[in-house]
């Protein structure tokens, strides 16, 4: 007999419907799975057979054909186990075809028949919420929390195959309820711990407020890592829609904790400098999101920037510009969102002492130029703010009263973000100044005449590209927003220019 069960697959972070068709017919005993299954999908045969047997269902020795359609997209992941098992039970008459009407079924099977968590469930739930004729999503209990972020969708979360079969045969479903939400931020690192370094703190406040890229340059021990690690404590809160997108990416990457908790705070990703360019921007046979996508709506922190492979660094340019990564594969290309703010730290020269107040730099000019050229001009130009910092002297470190708290800085950041959200309310893909189209910054009356004049003369003296011109203007816009000024003035532009590389 022929059976059809609805399931879903994820491409990038977008889900689409899959129809799992199962045909059990007379003929030589065989198991054929078609529809471009990846290795782990083919292995469903072993899991499903054992799970059915251990749940007390006997499969007839027949010719079994399973088709995952549409047949021309590559299928990966272990989520097809459960729909295949249910399809088999319909095909051999244990369940009726009507019992699975309007259900989308997803889940991995343990050999004992237990239903285990899978990746990408939030994407599926968001997809189904927009579809009509959906009765419920049948999913693993481990994925209930993330799926319940989509409020309108009824969820059914059987713990075992047997439990699902009982529900399907009786037609009565117990709807799953999400567990308690856990909050991600620990709040231990605070800007109050940082003595001095006012310029760097100011730059990070501007970066957090407007979503700008920022590079900290200074000798070891200057506090670069310490400052950057405190950035999460002043980042603005995620909007609900942003939190959904970020959680969907982390779900696809399989990074949600077992609790399936929603990602509640802006991501702060700090990959090690040995990371490959595939790890950074994403890749793999069944493409997975890279660090730039895991940092979507948050910060990608690259400590010791010049230790990263040149190729990896250059691969950042395209996502920084487009806000997404497109991974092209022969079968299909997959897009992952990647709107991140790059924050990086590096030493000023090979001996690290350049600009140090007491130590002597032993590097020749040529060596310094060669060292810095590891950061290409094209990438440097895309980093809005370059900040040079010197270490704070020992006597200042002890006894000095600590700086402003993260909470106070964050309040200003939040206020300026609110201003930006109002400004870009009509532009769906823009949420902060760093991504503002140039025309929205240059509308009549938005920039003072003095400020324009200063910008034009800086363009010549600093040899700014057109891109550089707009980047200065965006940073100036954020500085004005922090002061709640409607117009960008000369002082705002002049501060923004100070952050440009010379
Ligand atoms: N301005 C500062 N205020 C307080 N502590 C500091 C400051 N600068 C450096 N330190 C101390 O020095 C340590 C090393 O700083 P770190 O951030 O690792 O420097 P870098 O990354 O520039 O090499 C910090 O963990 C902190 O204990
Ligand atoms: Mg460091």
PDB file of N, CA, C and O in Angstrom, residues 383-435:
ATOM      1  N   UNK A 383      36.277  48.992   7.995  1.00  0.00           N
ATOM      2  CA  UNK A 383      36.193  49.114   9.458  1.00  0.00           C
ATOM      3  C   UNK A 383      36.066  50.595   9.795  1.00  0.00           C
ATOM      4  O   UNK A 383      36.992  51.372   9.599  1.00  0.00           O
ATOM      5  N   UNK A 384      34.885  50.985  10.269  1.00  0.00           N
ATOM      6  CA  UNK A 384      34.563  52.403  10.442  1.00  0.00           C
ATOM      7  C   UNK A 384      35.481  53.096  11.426  1.00  0.00           C
ATOM      8  O   UNK A 384      35.823  54.249  11.260  1.00  0.00           O
ATOM      9  N   UNK A 385      35.850  52.400  12.497  1.00  0.00           N
ATOM     10  CA  UNK A 385      36.569  53.075  13.560  1.00  0.00           C
ATOM     11  C   UNK A 385      37.866  52.352  13.903  1.00  0.00           C
ATOM     12  O   UNK A 385      37.851  51.176  14.245  1.00  0.00           O
ATOM     13  N   UNK A 386      38.975  53.075  13.794  1.00  0.00           N
ATOM     14  CA  UNK A 386      40.279  52.545  14.185  1.00  0.00           C
ATOM     15  C   UNK A 386      40.710  53.308  15.435  1.00  0.00           C
ATOM     16  O   UNK A 386      40.774  54.531  15.420  1.00  0.00           O
ATOM     17  N   UNK A 387      40.969  52.569  16.511  1.00  0.00           N
ATOM     18  CA  UNK A 387      41.308  53.234  17.768  1.00  0.00           C
ATOM     19  C   UNK A 387      42.661  52.731  18.252  1.00  0.00           C
ATOM     20  O   UNK A 387      42.885  51.525  18.363  1.00  0.00           O
ATOM     21  N   UNK A 388      43.582  53.651  18.504  1.00  0.00           N
ATOM     22  CA  UNK A 388      44.895  53.274  19.023  1.00  0.00           C
ATOM     23  C   UNK A 388      44.894  53.479  20.529  1.00  0.00           C
ATOM     24  O   UNK A 388      44.470  54.532  21.006  1.00  0.00           O
ATOM     25  N   UNK A 389      45.338  52.480  21.271  1.00  0.00           N
ATOM     26  CA  UNK A 389      45.367  52.678  22.717  1.00  0.00           C
ATOM     27  C   UNK A 389      46.715  52.300  23.309  1.00  0.00           C
ATOM     28  O   UNK A 389      47.389  51.397  22.828  1.00  0.00           O
ATOM     29  N   UNK A 390      47.116  53.046  24.341  1.00  0.00           N
ATOM     30  CA  UNK A 390      48.362  52.787  25.062  1.00  0.00           C
ATOM     31  C   UNK A 390      47.977  52.211  26.420  1.00  0.00           C
ATOM     32  O   UNK A 390      46.891  52.479  26.918  1.00  0.00           O
ATOM     33  N   UNK A 391      48.860  51.401  27.025  1.00  0.00           N
ATOM     34  CA  UNK A 391      48.522  50.817  28.323  1.00  0.00           C
ATOM     35  C   UNK A 391      48.384  51.898  29.402  1.00  0.00           C
ATOM     36  O   UNK A 391      49.046  52.935  29.330  1.00  0.00           O
ATOM     37  N   UNK A 392      47.514  51.625  30.347  1.00  0.00           N
ATOM     38  CA  UNK A 392      47.350  52.534  31.481  1.00  0.00           C
ATOM     39  C   UNK A 392      48.508  52.283  32.448  1.00  0.00           C
ATOM     40  O   UNK A 392      48.874  51.134  32.693  1.00  0.00           O
ATOM     41  N   UNK A 393      49.109  53.349  32.965  1.00  0.00           N
ATOM     42  CA  UNK A 393      50.269  53.202  33.849  1.00  0.00           C
ATOM     43  C   UNK A 393      49.874  52.501  35.149  1.00  0.00           C
ATOM     44  O   UNK A 393      48.727  52.591  35.602  1.00  0.00           O
ATOM     45  N   UNK A 394      50.857  51.799  35.739  1.00  0.00           N
ATOM     46  CA  UNK A 394      50.621  50.987  36.936  1.00  0.00           C
ATOM     47  C   UNK A 394      49.985  51.756  38.075  1.00  0.00           C
ATOM     48  O   UNK A 394      49.024  51.284  38.699  1.00  0.00           O
ATOM     49  N   UNK A 395      50.520  52.976  38.333  1.00  0.00           N
ATOM     50  CA  UNK A 395      49.998  53.719  39.496  1.00  0.00           C
ATOM     51  C   UNK A 395      48.544  54.129  39.305  1.00  0.00           C
ATOM     52  O   UNK A 395      47.791  54.271  40.267  1.00  0.00           O
ATOM     53  N   UNK A 396      48.132  54.261  38.009  1.00  0.00           N
ATOM     54  CA  UNK A 396      46.728  54.611  37.761  1.00  0.00           C
ATOM     55  C   UNK A 396      45.820  53.426  38.049  1.00  0.00           C
ATOM     56  O   UNK A 396      44.669  53.583  38.433  1.00  0.00           O
ATOM     57  N   UNK A 397      46.382  52.209  37.799  1.00  0.00           N
ATOM     58  CA  UNK A 397      45.545  51.022  37.928  1.00  0.00           C
ATOM     59  C   UNK A 397      45.083  50.799  39.356  1.00  0.00           C
ATOM     60  O   UNK A 397      43.958  50.400  39.597  1.00  0.00           O
ATOM     61  N   UNK A 398      45.998  51.031  40.336  1.00  0.00           N
ATOM     62  CA  UNK A 398      45.510  50.791  41.691  1.00  0.00           C
ATOM     63  C   UNK A 398      45.033  52.089  42.322  1.00  0.00           C
ATOM     64  O   UNK A 398      45.602  53.161  42.134  1.00  0.00           O
ATOM     65  N   UNK A 399      43.957  51.957  43.008  1.00  0.00           N
ATOM     66  CA  UNK A 399      43.478  53.098  43.773  1.00  0.00           C
ATOM     67  C   UNK A 399      42.533  54.013  43.012  1.00  0.00           C
ATOM     68  O   UNK A 399      41.680  54.636  43.615  1.00  0.00           O
ATOM     69  N   UNK A 400      42.680  54.080  41.661  1.00  0.00           N
ATOM     70  CA  UNK A 400      41.778  54.971  40.935  1.00  0.00           C
ATOM     71  C   UNK A 400      40.344  54.468  41.015  1.00  0.00           C
ATOM     72  O   UNK A 400      40.080  53.276  40.938  1.00  0.00           O
ATOM     73  N   UNK A 401      39.420  55.374  41.194  1.00  0.00           N
ATOM     74  CA  UNK A 401      38.023  54.953  41.201  1.00  0.00           C
ATOM     75  C   UNK A 401      37.681  54.416  39.813  1.00  0.00           C
ATOM     76  O   UNK A 401      38.223  54.888  38.816  1.00  0.00           O
ATOM     77  N   UNK A 402      36.826  53.418  39.774  1.00  0.00           N
ATOM     78  CA  UNK A 402      36.557  52.768  38.501  1.00  0.00           C
ATOM     79  C   UNK A 402      35.675  53.636  37.610  1.00  0.00           C
ATOM     80  O   UNK A 402      35.107  54.637  38.049  1.00  0.00           O
ATOM     81  N   UNK A 403      35.576  53.227  36.355  1.00  0.00           N
ATOM     82  CA  UNK A 403      34.864  54.026  35.355  1.00  0.00           C
ATOM     83  C   UNK A 403      33.356  53.875  35.426  1.00  0.00           C
ATOM     84  O   UNK A 403      32.808  53.264  36.342  1.00  0.00           O
ATOM     85  N   UNK A 404      32.714  54.404  34.394  1.00  0.00           N
ATOM     86  CA  UNK A 404      31.256  54.367  34.312  1.00  0.00           C
ATOM     87  C   UNK A 404      30.783  52.905  34.171  1.00  0.00           C
ATOM     88  O   UNK A 404      31.448  52.099  33.526  1.00  0.00           O
ATOM     89  N   UNK A 405      29.639  52.597  34.733  1.00  0.00           N
ATOM     90  CA  UNK A 405      29.162  51.213  34.674  1.00  0.00           C
ATOM     91  C   UNK A 405      28.560  50.907  33.307  1.00  0.00           C
ATOM     92  O   UNK A 405      28.099  51.793  32.590  1.00  0.00           O
ATOM     93  N   UNK A 406      28.551  49.610  32.973  1.00  0.00           N
ATOM     94  CA  UNK A 406      27.960  49.178  31.707  1.00  0.00           C
ATOM     95  C   UNK A 406      26.492  49.575  31.622  1.00  0.00           C
ATOM     96  O   UNK A 406      25.998  49.936  30.553  1.00  0.00           O
ATOM     97  N   UNK A 407      25.789  49.500  32.744  1.00  0.00           N
ATOM     98  CA  UNK A 407      24.353  49.813  32.727  1.00  0.00           C
ATOM     99  C   UNK A 407      24.108  51.247  32.265  1.00  0.00           C
ATOM    100  O   UNK A 407      23.183  51.512  31.482  1.00  0.00           O
ATOM    101  N   UNK A 408      24.947  52.184  32.729  1.00  0.00           N
ATOM    102  CA  UNK A 408      24.772  53.587  32.339  1.00  0.00           C
ATOM    103  C   UNK A 408      25.046  53.777  30.850  1.00  0.00           C
ATOM    104  O   UNK A 408      24.312  54.483  30.151  1.00  0.00           O
ATOM    105  N   UNK A 409      26.105  53.107  30.368  1.00  0.00           N
ATOM    106  CA  UNK A 409      26.440  53.227  28.936  1.00  0.00           C
ATOM    107  C   UNK A 409      25.329  52.594  28.101  1.00  0.00           C
ATOM    108  O   UNK A 409      24.887  53.150  27.095  1.00  0.00           O
ATOM    109  N   UNK A 410      24.870  51.436  28.575  1.00  0.00           N
ATOM    110  CA  UNK A 410      23.856  50.715  27.816  1.00  0.00           C
ATOM    111  C   UNK A 410      22.555  51.524  27.685  1.00  0.00           C
ATOM    112  O   UNK A 410      21.890  51.470  26.657  1.00  0.00           O
ATOM    113  N   UNK A 411      22.235  52.293  28.698  1.00  0.00           N
ATOM    114  CA  UNK A 411      21.009  53.102  28.635  1.00  0.00           C
ATOM    115  C   UNK A 411      21.100  54.097  27.475  1.00  0.00           C
ATOM    116  O   UNK A 411      20.125  54.293  26.735  1.00  0.00           O
ATOM    117  N   UNK A 412      22.288  54.719  27.300  1.00  0.00           N
ATOM    118  CA  UNK A 412      22.462  55.652  26.168  1.00  0.00           C
ATOM    119  C   UNK A 412      22.367  54.904  24.837  1.00  0.00           C
ATOM    120  O   UNK A 412      21.765  55.387  23.876  1.00  0.00           O
ATOM    121  N   UNK A 413      23.003  53.719  24.793  1.00  0.00           N
ATOM    122  CA  UNK A 413      22.982  52.915  23.569  1.00  0.00           C
ATOM    123  C   UNK A 413      21.539  52.576  23.184  1.00  0.00           C
ATOM    124  O   UNK A 413      21.130  52.720  22.027  1.00  0.00           O
ATOM    125  N   UNK A 414      20.758  52.148  24.174  1.00  0.00           N
ATOM    126  CA  UNK A 414      19.355  51.791  23.912  1.00  0.00           C
ATOM    127  C   UNK A 414      18.558  52.979  23.370  1.00  0.00           C
ATOM    128  O   UNK A 414      17.769  52.841  22.444  1.00  0.00           O
ATOM    129  N   UNK A 415      18.785  54.146  23.986  1.00  0.00           N
ATOM    130  CA  UNK A 415      18.042  55.329  23.531  1.00  0.00           C
ATOM    131  C   UNK A 415      18.378  55.651  22.080  1.00  0.00           C
ATOM    132  O   UNK A 415      17.497  55.935  21.275  1.00  0.00           O
ATOM    133  N   UNK A 416      19.665  55.571  21.732  1.00  0.00           N
ATOM    134  CA  UNK A 416      20.029  55.916  20.358  1.00  0.00           C
ATOM    135  C   UNK A 416      19.517  54.857  19.375  1.00  0.00           C
ATOM    136  O   UNK A 416      19.176  55.157  18.244  1.00  0.00           O
ATOM    137  N   UNK A 417      19.457  53.593  19.814  1.00  0.00           N
ATOM    138  CA  UNK A 417      18.903  52.552  18.939  1.00  0.00           C
ATOM    139  C   UNK A 417      17.419  52.820  18.659  1.00  0.00           C
ATOM    140  O   UNK A 417      16.929  52.598  17.558  1.00  0.00           O
ATOM    141  N   UNK A 418      16.716  53.292  19.694  1.00  0.00           N
ATOM    142  CA  UNK A 418      15.288  53.591  19.526  1.00  0.00           C
ATOM    143  C   UNK A 418      15.106  54.693  18.482  1.00  0.00           C
ATOM    144  O   UNK A 418      14.222  54.612  17.617  1.00  0.00           O
ATOM    145  N   UNK A 419      15.971  55.711  18.531  1.00  0.00           N
ATOM    146  CA  UNK A 419      15.927  56.783  17.535  1.00  0.00           C
ATOM    147  C   UNK A 419      16.146  56.196  16.141  1.00  0.00           C
ATOM    148  O   UNK A 419      15.432  56.522  15.186  1.00  0.00           O
ATOM    149  N   UNK A 420      17.135  55.309  16.037  1.00  0.00           N
ATOM    150  CA  UNK A 420      17.443  54.708  14.729  1.00  0.00           C
ATOM    151  C   UNK A 420      16.287  53.856  14.218  1.00  0.00           C
ATOM    152  O   UNK A 420      15.973  53.878  13.034  1.00  0.00           O
ATOM    153  N   UNK A 421      15.663  53.115  15.120  1.00  0.00           N
ATOM    154  CA  UNK A 421      14.538  52.272  14.684  1.00  0.00           C
ATOM    155  C   UNK A 421      13.409  53.125  14.123  1.00  0.00           C
ATOM    156  O   UNK A 421      12.783  52.768  13.129  1.00  0.00           O
ATOM    157  N   UNK A 422      13.181  54.276  14.764  1.00  0.00           N
ATOM    158  CA  UNK A 422      12.138  55.168  14.243  1.00  0.00           C
ATOM    159  C   UNK A 422      12.543  55.706  12.874  1.00  0.00           C
ATOM    160  O   UNK A 422      11.743  55.781  11.956  1.00  0.00           O
ATOM    161  N   UNK A 423      13.825  56.055  12.729  1.00  0.00           N
ATOM    162  CA  UNK A 423      14.290  56.619  11.455  1.00  0.00           C
ATOM    163  C   UNK A 423      14.098  55.622  10.320  1.00  0.00           C
ATOM    164  O   UNK A 423      13.706  55.988   9.219  1.00  0.00           O
ATOM    165  N   UNK A 424      14.411  54.344  10.595  1.00  0.00           N
ATOM    166  CA  UNK A 424      14.386  53.348   9.526  1.00  0.00           C
ATOM    167  C   UNK A 424      13.114  52.504   9.533  1.00  0.00           C
ATOM    168  O   UNK A 424      13.091  51.409   8.978  1.00  0.00           O
ATOM    169  N   UNK A 425      12.058  53.017  10.176  1.00  0.00           N
ATOM    170  CA  UNK A 425      10.827  52.232  10.309  1.00  0.00           C
ATOM    171  C   UNK A 425      10.303  51.762   8.954  1.00  0.00           C
ATOM    172  O   UNK A 425       9.725  50.687   8.840  1.00  0.00           O
ATOM    173  N   UNK A 426      10.527  52.569   7.912  1.00  0.00           N
ATOM    174  CA  UNK A 426      10.000  52.225   6.583  1.00  0.00           C
ATOM    175  C   UNK A 426      10.908  51.263   5.820  1.00  0.00           C
ATOM    176  O   UNK A 426      10.510  50.715   4.801  1.00  0.00           O
ATOM    177  N   UNK A 427      12.145  51.113   6.290  1.00  0.00           N
ATOM    178  CA  UNK A 427      13.099  50.267   5.569  1.00  0.00           C
ATOM    179  C   UNK A 427      13.241  48.944   6.305  1.00  0.00           C
ATOM    180  O   UNK A 427      13.860  48.874   7.354  1.00  0.00           O
ATOM    181  N   UNK A 428      12.674  47.869   5.723  1.00  0.00           N
ATOM    182  CA  UNK A 428      12.592  46.620   6.484  1.00  0.00           C
ATOM    183  C   UNK A 428      13.949  46.012   6.809  1.00  0.00           C
ATOM    184  O   UNK A 428      14.100  45.380   7.837  1.00  0.00           O
ATOM    185  N   UNK A 429      14.948  46.194   5.939  1.00  0.00           N
ATOM    186  CA  UNK A 429      16.200  45.472   6.166  1.00  0.00           C
ATOM    187  C   UNK A 429      17.254  46.321   6.883  1.00  0.00           C
ATOM    188  O   UNK A 429      18.396  45.920   6.991  1.00  0.00           O
ATOM    189  N   UNK A 430      16.869  47.508   7.355  1.00  0.00           N
ATOM    190  CA  UNK A 430      17.839  48.374   8.027  1.00  0.00           C
ATOM    191  C   UNK A 430      17.410  48.568   9.471  1.00  0.00           C
ATOM    192  O   UNK A 430      16.266  48.919   9.744  1.00  0.00           O
ATOM    193  N   UNK A 431      18.317  48.291  10.425  1.00  0.00           N
ATOM    194  CA  UNK A 431      17.941  48.500  11.825  1.00  0.00           C
ATOM    195  C   UNK A 431      18.916  49.414  12.559  1.00  0.00           C
ATOM    196  O   UNK A 431      18.661  49.817  13.675  1.00  0.00           O
ATOM    197  N   UNK A 432      20.057  49.736  11.924  1.00  0.00           N
ATOM    198  CA  UNK A 432      20.995  50.632  12.605  1.00  0.00           C
ATOM    199  C   UNK A 432      21.747  51.462  11.563  1.00  0.00           C
ATOM    200  O   UNK A 432      21.743  51.153  10.376  1.00  0.00           O
ATOM    201  N   UNK A 433      22.407  52.527  12.047  1.00  0.00           N
ATOM    202  CA  UNK A 433      23.067  53.465  11.138  1.00  0.00           C
ATOM    203  C   UNK A 433      24.121  52.797  10.256  1.00  0.00           C
ATOM    204  O   UNK A 433      24.334  53.194   9.114  1.00  0.00           O
ATOM    205  N   UNK A 434      24.801  51.800  10.796  1.00  0.00           N
ATOM    206  CA  UNK A 434      25.874  51.165  10.029  1.00  0.00           C
ATOM    207  C   UNK A 434      25.355  50.592   8.715  1.00  0.00           C
ATOM    208  O   UNK A 434      26.111  50.431   7.761  1.00  0.00           O
ATOM    209  N   UNK A 435      24.080  50.237   8.655  1.00  0.00           N
ATOM    210  CA  UNK A 435      23.530  49.651   7.430  1.00  0.00           C
ATOM    211  C   UNK A 435      22.643  50.638   6.663  1.00  0.00           C
ATOM    212  O   UNK A 435      21.922  50.250   5.760  1.00  0.00           O
TER     213      UNK A 435
END
